[in-house]
Every structure is written in C-alpha cells, then in structure tokens.
mmCIF file of C-alpha atoms and ligand atoms in Angstrom:
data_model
loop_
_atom_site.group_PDB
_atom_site.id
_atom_site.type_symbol
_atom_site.label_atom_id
_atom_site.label_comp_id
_atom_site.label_asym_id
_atom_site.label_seq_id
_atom_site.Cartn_x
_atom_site.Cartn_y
_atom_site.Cartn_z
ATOM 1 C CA UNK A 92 25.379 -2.297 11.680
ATOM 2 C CA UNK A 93 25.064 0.738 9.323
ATOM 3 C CA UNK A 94 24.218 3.919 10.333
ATOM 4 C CA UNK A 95 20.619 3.780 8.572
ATOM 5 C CA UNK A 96 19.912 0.852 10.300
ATOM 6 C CA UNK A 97 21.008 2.166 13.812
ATOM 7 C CA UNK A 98 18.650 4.660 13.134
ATOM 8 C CA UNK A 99 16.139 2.412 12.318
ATOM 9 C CA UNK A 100 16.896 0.412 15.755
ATOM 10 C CA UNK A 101 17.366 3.541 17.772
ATOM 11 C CA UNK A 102 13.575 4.386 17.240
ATOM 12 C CA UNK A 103 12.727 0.601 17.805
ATOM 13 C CA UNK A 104 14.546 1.217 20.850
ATOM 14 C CA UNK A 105 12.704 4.383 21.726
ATOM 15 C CA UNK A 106 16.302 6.015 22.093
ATOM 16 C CA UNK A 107 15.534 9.462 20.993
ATOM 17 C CA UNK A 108 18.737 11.457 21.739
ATOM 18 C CA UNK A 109 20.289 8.357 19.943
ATOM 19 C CA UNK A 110 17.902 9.095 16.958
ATOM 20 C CA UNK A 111 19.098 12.811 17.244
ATOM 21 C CA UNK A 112 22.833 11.847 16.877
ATOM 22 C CA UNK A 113 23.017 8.957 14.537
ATOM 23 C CA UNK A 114 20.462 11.439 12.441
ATOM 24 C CA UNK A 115 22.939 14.349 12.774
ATOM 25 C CA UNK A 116 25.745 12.365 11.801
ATOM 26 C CA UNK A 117 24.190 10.632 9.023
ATOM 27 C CA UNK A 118 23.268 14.119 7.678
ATOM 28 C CA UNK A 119 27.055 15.698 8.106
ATOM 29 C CA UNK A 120 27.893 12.566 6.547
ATOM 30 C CA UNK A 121 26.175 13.182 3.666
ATOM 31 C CA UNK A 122 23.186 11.006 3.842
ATOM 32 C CA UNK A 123 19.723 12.124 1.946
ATOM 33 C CA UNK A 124 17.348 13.579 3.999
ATOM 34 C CA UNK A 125 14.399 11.363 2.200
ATOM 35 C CA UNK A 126 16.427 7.930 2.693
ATOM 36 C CA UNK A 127 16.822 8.741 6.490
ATOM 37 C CA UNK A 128 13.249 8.869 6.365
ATOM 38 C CA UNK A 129 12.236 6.337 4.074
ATOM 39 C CA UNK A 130 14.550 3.762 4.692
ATOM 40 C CA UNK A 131 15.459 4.475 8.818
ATOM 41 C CA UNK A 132 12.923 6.081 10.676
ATOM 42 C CA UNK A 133 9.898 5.314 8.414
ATOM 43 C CA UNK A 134 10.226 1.598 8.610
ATOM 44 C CA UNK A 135 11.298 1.822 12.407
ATOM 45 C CA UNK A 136 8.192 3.435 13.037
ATOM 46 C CA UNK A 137 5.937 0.951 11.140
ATOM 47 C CA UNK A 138 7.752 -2.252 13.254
ATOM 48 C CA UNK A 139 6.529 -0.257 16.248
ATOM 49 C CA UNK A 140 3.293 -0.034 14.672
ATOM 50 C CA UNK A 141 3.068 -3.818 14.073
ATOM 51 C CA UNK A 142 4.396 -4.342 17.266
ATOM 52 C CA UNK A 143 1.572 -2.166 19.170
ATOM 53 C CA UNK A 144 -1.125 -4.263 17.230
ATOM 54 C CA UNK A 145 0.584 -7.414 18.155
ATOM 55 C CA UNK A 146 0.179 -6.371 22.015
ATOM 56 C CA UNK A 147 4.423 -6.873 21.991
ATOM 57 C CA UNK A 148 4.303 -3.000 22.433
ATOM 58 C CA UNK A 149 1.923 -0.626 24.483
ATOM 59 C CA UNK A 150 1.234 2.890 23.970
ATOM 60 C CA UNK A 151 4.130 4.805 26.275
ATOM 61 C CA UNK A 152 6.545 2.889 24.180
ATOM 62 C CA UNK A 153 4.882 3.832 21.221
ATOM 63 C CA UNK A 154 4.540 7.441 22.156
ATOM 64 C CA UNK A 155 8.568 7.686 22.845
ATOM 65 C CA UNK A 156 8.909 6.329 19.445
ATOM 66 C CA UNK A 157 7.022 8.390 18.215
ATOM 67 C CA UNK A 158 8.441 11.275 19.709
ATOM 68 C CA UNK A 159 11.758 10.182 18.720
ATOM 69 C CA UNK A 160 10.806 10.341 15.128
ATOM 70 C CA UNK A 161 9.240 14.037 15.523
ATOM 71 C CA UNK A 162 12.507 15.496 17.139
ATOM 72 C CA UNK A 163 14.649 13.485 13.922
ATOM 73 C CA UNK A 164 11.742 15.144 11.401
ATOM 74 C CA UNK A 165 12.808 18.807 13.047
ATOM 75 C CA UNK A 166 16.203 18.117 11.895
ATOM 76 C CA UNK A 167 15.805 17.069 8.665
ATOM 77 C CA UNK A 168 12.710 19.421 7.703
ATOM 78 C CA UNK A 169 14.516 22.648 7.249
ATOM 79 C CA UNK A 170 17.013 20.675 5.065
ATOM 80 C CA UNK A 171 13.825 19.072 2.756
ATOM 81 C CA UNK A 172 11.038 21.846 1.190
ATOM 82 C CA UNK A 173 7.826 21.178 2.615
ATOM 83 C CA UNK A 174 6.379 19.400 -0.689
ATOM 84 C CA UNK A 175 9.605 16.471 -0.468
ATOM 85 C CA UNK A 176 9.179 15.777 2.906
ATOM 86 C CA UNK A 177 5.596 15.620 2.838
ATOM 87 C CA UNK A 178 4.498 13.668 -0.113
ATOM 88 C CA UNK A 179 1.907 11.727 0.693
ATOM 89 C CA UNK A 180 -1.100 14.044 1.109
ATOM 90 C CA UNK A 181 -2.228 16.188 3.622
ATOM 91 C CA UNK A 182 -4.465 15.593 6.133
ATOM 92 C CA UNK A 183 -6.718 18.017 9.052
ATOM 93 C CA UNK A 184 -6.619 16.287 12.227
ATOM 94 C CA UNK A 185 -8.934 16.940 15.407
ATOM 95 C CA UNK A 186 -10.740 16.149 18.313
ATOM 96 C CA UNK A 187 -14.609 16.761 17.371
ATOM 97 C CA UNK A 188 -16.274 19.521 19.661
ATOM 98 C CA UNK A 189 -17.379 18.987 23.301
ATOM 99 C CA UNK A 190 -14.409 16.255 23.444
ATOM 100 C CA UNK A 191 -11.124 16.899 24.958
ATOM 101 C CA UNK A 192 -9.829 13.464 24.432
ATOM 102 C CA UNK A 193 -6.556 13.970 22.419
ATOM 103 C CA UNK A 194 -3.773 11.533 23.143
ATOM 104 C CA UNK A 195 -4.676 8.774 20.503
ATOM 105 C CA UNK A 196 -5.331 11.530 17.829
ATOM 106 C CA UNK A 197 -1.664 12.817 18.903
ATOM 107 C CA UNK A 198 -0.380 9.678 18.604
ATOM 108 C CA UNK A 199 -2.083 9.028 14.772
ATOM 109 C CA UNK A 200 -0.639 12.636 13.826
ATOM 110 C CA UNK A 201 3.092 11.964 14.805
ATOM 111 C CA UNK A 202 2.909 8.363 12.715
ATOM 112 C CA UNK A 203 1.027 10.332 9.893
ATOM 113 C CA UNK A 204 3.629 13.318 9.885
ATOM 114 C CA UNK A 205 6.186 9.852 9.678
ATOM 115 C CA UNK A 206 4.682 7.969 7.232
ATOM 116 C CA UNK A 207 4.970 11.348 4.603
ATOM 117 C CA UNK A 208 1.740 13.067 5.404
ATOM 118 C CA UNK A 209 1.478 16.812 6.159
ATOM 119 C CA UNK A 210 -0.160 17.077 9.063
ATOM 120 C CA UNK A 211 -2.403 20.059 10.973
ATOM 121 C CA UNK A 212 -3.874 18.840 13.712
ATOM 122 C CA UNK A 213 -6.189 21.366 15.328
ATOM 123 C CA UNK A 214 -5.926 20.436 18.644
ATOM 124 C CA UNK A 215 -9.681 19.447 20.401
ATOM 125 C CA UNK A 216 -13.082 20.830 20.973
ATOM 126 C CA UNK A 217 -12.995 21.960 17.591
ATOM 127 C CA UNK A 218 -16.543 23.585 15.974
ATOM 128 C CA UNK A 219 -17.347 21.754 12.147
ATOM 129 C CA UNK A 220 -17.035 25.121 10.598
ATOM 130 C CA UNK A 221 -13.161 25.160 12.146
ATOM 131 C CA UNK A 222 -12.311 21.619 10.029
ATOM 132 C CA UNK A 223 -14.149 22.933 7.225
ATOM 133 C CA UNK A 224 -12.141 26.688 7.085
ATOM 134 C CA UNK A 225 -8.830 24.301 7.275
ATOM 135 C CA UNK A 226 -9.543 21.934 4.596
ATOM 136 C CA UNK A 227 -10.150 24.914 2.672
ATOM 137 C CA UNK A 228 -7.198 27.081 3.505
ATOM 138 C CA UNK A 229 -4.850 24.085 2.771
ATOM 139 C CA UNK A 230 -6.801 22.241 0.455
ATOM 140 C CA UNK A 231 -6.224 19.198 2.041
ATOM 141 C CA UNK A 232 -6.885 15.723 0.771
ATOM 142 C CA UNK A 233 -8.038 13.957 4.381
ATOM 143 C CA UNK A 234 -9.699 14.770 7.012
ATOM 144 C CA UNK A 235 -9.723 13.063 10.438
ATOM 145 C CA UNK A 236 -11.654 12.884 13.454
ATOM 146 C CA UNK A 237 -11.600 11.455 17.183
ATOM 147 C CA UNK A 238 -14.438 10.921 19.229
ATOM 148 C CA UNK A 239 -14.470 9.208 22.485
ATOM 149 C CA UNK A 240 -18.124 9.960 23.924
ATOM 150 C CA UNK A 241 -20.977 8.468 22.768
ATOM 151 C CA UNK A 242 -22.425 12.041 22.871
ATOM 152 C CA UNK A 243 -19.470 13.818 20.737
ATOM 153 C CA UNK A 244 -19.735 10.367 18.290
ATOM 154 C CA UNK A 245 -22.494 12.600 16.927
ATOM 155 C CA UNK A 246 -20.512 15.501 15.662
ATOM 156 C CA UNK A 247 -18.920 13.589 13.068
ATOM 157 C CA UNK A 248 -21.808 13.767 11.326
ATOM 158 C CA UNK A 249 -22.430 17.393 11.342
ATOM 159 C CA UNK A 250 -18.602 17.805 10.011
ATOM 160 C CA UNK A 251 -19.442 15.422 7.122
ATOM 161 C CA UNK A 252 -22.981 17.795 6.071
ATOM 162 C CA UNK A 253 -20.651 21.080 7.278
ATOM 163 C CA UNK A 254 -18.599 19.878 4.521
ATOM 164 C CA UNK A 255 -21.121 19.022 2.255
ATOM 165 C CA UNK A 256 -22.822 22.059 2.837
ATOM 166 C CA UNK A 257 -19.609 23.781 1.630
ATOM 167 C CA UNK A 258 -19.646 21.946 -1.301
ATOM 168 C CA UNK A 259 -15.855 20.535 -0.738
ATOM 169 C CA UNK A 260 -17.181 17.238 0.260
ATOM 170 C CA UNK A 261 -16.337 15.279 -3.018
ATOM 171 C CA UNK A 262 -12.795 16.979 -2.939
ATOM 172 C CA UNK A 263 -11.760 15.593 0.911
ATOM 173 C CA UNK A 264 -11.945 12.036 2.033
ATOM 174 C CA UNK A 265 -12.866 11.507 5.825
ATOM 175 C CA UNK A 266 -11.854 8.526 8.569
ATOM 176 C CA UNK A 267 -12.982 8.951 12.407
ATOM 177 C CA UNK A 268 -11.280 7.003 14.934
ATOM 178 C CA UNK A 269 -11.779 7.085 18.907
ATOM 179 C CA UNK A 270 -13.942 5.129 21.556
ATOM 180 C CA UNK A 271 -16.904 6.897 20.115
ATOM 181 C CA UNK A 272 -16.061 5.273 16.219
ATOM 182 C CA UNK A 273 -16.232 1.902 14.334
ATOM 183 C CA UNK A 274 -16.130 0.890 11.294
ATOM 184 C CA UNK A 275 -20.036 0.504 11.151
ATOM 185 C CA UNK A 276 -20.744 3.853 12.771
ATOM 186 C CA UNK A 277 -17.974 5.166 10.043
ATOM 187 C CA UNK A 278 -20.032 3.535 7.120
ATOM 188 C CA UNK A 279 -24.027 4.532 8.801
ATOM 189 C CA UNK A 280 -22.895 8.371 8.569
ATOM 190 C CA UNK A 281 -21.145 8.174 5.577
ATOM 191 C CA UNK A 282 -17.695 8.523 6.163
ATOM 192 C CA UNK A 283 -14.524 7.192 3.863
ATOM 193 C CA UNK A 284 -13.354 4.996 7.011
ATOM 194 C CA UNK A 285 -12.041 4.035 10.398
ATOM 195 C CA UNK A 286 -8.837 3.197 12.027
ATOM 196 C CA UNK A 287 -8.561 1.109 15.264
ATOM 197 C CA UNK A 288 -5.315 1.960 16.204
ATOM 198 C CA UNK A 289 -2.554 4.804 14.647
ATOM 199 C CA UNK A 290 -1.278 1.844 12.567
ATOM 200 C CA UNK A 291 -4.220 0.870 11.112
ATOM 201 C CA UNK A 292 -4.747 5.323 10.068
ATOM 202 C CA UNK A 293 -1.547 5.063 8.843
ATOM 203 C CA UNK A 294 -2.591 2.273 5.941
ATOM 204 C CA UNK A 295 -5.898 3.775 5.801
ATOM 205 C CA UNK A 296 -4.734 7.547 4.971
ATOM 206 C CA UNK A 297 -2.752 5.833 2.054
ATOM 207 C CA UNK A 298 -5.375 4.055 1.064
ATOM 208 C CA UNK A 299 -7.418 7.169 0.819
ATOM 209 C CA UNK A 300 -4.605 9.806 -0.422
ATOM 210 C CA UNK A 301 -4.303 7.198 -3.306
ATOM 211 C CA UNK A 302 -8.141 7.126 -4.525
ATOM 212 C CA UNK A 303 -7.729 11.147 -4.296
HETATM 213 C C1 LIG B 151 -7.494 9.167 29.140
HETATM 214 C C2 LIG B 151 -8.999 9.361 29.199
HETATM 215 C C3 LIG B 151 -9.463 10.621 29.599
HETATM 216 C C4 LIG B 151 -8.550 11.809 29.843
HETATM 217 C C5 LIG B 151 -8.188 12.424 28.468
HETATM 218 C C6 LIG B 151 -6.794 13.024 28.453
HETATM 219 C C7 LIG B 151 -6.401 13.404 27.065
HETATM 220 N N1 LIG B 151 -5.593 14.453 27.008
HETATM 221 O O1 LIG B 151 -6.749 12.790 26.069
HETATM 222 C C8 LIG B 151 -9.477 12.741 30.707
HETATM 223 C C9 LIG B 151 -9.235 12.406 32.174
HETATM 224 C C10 LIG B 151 -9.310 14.231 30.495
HETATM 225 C C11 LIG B 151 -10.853 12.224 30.333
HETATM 226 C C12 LIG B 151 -12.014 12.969 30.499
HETATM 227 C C13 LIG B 151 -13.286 12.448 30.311
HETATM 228 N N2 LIG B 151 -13.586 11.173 29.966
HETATM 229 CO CO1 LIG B 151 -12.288 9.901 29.313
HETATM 230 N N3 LIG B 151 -11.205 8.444 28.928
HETATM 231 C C14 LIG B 151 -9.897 8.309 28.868
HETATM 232 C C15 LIG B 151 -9.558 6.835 28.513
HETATM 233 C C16 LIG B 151 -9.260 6.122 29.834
HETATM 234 C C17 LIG B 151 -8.404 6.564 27.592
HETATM 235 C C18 LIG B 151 -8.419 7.303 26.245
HETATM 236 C C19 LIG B 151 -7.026 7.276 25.690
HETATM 237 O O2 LIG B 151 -6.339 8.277 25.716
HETATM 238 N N4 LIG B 151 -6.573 6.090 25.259
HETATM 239 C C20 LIG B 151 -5.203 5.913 24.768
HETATM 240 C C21 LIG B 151 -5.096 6.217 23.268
HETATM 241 C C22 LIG B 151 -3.665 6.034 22.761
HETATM 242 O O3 LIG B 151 -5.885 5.329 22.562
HETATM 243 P P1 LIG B 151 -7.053 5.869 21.695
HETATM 244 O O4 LIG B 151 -7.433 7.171 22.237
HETATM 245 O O5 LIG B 151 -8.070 4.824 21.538
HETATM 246 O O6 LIG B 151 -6.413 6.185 20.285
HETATM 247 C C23 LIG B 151 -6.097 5.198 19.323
HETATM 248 C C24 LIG B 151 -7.270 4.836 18.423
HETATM 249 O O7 LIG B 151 -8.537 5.177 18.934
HETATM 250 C C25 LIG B 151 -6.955 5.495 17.108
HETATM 251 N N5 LIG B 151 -7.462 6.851 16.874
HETATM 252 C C26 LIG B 151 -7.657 7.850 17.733
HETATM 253 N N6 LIG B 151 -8.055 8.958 17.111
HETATM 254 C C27 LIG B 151 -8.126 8.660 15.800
HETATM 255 C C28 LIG B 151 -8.497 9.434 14.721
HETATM 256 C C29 LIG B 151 -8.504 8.858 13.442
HETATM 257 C C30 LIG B 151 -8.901 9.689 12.303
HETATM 258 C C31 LIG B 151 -8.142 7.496 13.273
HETATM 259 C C32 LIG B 151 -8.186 6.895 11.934
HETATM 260 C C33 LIG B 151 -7.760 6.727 14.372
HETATM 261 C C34 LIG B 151 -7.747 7.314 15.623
HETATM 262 O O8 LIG B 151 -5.536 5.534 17.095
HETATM 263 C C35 LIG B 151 -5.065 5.849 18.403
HETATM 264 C C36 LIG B 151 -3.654 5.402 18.615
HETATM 265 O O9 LIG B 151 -3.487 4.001 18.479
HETATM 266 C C37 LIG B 151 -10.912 6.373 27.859
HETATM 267 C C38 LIG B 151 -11.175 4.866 27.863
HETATM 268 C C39 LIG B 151 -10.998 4.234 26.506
HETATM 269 N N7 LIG B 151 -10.928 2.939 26.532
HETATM 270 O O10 LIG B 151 -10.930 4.875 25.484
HETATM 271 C C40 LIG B 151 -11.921 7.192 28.686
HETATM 272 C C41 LIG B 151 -13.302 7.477 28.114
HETATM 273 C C42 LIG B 151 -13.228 7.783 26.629
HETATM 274 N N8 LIG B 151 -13.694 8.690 28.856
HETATM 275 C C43 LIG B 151 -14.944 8.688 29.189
HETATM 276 C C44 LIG B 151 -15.597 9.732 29.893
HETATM 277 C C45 LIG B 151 -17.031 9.489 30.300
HETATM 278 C C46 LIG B 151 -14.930 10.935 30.196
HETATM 279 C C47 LIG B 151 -15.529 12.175 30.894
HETATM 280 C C48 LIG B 151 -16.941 12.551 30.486
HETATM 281 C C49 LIG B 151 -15.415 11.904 32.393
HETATM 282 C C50 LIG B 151 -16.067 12.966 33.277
HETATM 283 N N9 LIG B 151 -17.131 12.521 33.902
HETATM 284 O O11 LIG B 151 -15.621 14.086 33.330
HETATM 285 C C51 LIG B 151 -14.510 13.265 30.522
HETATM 286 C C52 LIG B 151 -14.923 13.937 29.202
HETATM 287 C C53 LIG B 151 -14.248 15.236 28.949
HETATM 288 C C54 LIG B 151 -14.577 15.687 27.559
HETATM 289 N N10 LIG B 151 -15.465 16.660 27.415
HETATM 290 O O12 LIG B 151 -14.044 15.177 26.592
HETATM 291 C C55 LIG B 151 -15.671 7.410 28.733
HETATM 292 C C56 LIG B 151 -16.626 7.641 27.555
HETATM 293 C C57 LIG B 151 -17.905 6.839 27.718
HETATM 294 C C58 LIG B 151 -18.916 7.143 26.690
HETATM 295 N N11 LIG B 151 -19.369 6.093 26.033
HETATM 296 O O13 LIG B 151 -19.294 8.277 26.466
HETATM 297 C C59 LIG B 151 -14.471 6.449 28.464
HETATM 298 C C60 LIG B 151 -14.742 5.405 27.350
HETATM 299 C C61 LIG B 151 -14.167 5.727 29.802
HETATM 300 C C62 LIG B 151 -15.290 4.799 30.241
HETATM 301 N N12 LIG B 151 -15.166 3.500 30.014
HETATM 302 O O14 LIG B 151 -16.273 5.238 30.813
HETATM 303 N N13 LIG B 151 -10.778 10.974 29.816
#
C-alpha cells in the first residue's frame, strides 16, 4: 500500500500516532502538504463520515478520527500559509447563548477544518453580538450554530436579525444544527440551512461557500 493511502487507512483506523508518522514521513519524503490532505486524510475523513451516517460507525470512533486528522493538520499547517490550507471558506462556529452543549459542534469544526474550511469556533454560551463582532473581524463567509434546548432553539433567530441589524446579513450565509434545529425550523426563521450530522455540514458548508 502507498504511503498516501496508509494515511488514508490510518485515520479510517482511528490510528492517530500512525497518522502522525506516516504524515511525518510522507512530508521528509517530499510529499505536498495539499495532496496529504486532499488525497489521504481528506477522503479518510469523508469514509468515516459516510460510515457514521450508515450507523457502521458511532461518534467515539468518529471523534478519534477526527482527532487524528487535527494532530496531522498541526503538522502540515506551519508548512502551508493559512490561505492554501484553508481554501474553502471560512466559517464562525458556536454554541448559541444559555447552551453549553458543545460536543457535536466540536465534532462539525474538526471535519470542517478537514474538509478545507477555516474554522473559529467560539466555544458556547456565546451572546449574538459575539458571532456578529467575528464575522466581521474575519469577514467570514458562514456562520454556524448549535442549539440543543428547545429554549436556546430561539436564539438563532436573534443572531440572524443581530446580523441583519448589522447590515452584514446578505454578505454571510447561516446553517444551525443541534437537538434544538431542523431543517423546517432552519427554513421558518430564515436561515441558509441545516445539517443532521457533521457529514451532512460538511456538504452543506460547500454548498453554501460556493453560492458566496
Ligand atoms: C451530552 C448531553 C449533555 C451534556 C453536554 C456536554 C457537552 N460538553 O456538550 C451535559 C450533561 C452538560 C448536558 C446538560 C444539559 N442538558 Co443535555 N444532552 C446531552 C445529550 C445526551 C447528547 C448531546 C450530544 O452531545 N450528542 C452527541 C453529538 C455528537 O451529537 P449532536 O450534538 O447531535 O451533534 C451532531 C449534529 O447535531 C450536528 N451538529 C451539531 N452542531 C451543529 C452545528 C451546525 C452548524 C451543523 C450544520 C450541524 C451540527 O453534527 C453533530 C455531529 O454529527 C442530549 C440528547 C440528544 N439526543 O441530543 C441531551 C439534551 C440536549 N440535553 C437536554 C437537557 C434538558 C439538558 C439540561 C437542561 C439538563 C439539566 N437539567 O441541567 C442541561 C442544559 C445545560 C445548558 N444550559 O446547556 C435535553 C434538551 C431537551 C429540550 N428539548 O430542551 C436533551 C435533548 C436530553 C433530553 N432528551 O431531555 N447535556
């Protein structure tokens, strides 16, 4: 097997000190930082993806995968500038205020950060005026929410007129995701969309980024 396929296996496999040495040695070998990502850990990551929505996979297993592709993306990001690395867009991540629910929107940021995106993810509890400073400051092209409560559900809402009310609305697209989301509640309060699961963000950031 070559080594790009190893990799590719390795994060399957949820192997991540395997993915740290076949990714060292790849890169002393002389292999491109962008095809260890696009055509080794990328793809490994979206078979665990498929796998997860299959029910073959369940969420530790993704969440070692995942991590396994973080701790490869620390080795090859100070090799890649920022803008090669992360071409796809970039996107504010959080958990909507009064909710401290995080480990699905940590899960969607690690396979975001994977499939090209540039990710800040501000963590939970966070105020609208906090997603709207960041979209700002960075200029991002997506924002996305978790809610899990059916009380906190509601704060999408005000994030979506926060951002209106900053007139940056038009310029951002926004998906929700969490217990507290659907794809109805994501079209009644006028958001861009939902994901079910961190695959499903995944194809729907794209989707999104490329109608920016
Ligand atoms: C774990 C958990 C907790 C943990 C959270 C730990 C943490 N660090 O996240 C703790 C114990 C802290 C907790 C606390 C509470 N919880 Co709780 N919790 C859960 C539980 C069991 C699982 C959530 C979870 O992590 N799932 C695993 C992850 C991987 O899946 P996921 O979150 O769904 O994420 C996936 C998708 O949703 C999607 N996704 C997620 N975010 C995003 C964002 C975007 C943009 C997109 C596109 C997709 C996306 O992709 C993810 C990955 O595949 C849920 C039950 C449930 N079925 O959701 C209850 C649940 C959400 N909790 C509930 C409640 C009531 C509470 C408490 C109020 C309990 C209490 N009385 O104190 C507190 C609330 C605290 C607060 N203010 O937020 C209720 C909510 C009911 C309601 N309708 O309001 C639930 C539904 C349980 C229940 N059946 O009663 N909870």
């Amino acid at each position: 097997m070559d080594l790009l396929e190893s990799i590719k296996e390795s994060i399957i496999g949820m192997d991540r000190a395997k993915v740290v040495e076949l990714t060292r040695k790849a890169l002393a070998e002389g292999v491109k930082p962008e095809q260890l990502l696009y055509e080794a850990l990328t793809p490994g990551m979206d078979i665990v993806g498929e796998e997860y929505e299959k029910g073959i996979k369940f969420i530790p297993e993704m969440l070692m995968s995942a991590e396994a592709l973080r701790d490869a993306m620390e080795l090859l990001g100070p090799i890649l500038a920022k803008s090669e690395l992360y071409k796809a867009g970039k996107v504010i991540m959080g958990t909507v205020e009064g909710d401290i629910h995080d480990i699905g929107q940590q899960i969607v940021s690690m396979m975001l950060e994977g499939a090209g995106f540039e990710v800040y993810n501000l963590g939970v509890d966070v105020p609208a005026d906090k997603f709207v400073e960041k979209v700002k400051q960075e200029k991002a092209d997506i924002v996305g929410m978790s809610a899990f409560l059916s009380t906190t559900g509601l704060r999408f809402s005000d994030v979506i007129e926060a951002l209106q009310e900053a007139g940056i609305r038009e310029q951002v697209k926004v998906m929700i995701g969490g217990a507290a989301a659907s794809e109805k509640y994501a079209a009644t309060i006028g958001a861009d969309g939902y994901g079910a699961n961190a695959s499903a963000a995944v194809r729907l950031a794209k989707s999104l980024a490329s109608k920016q």
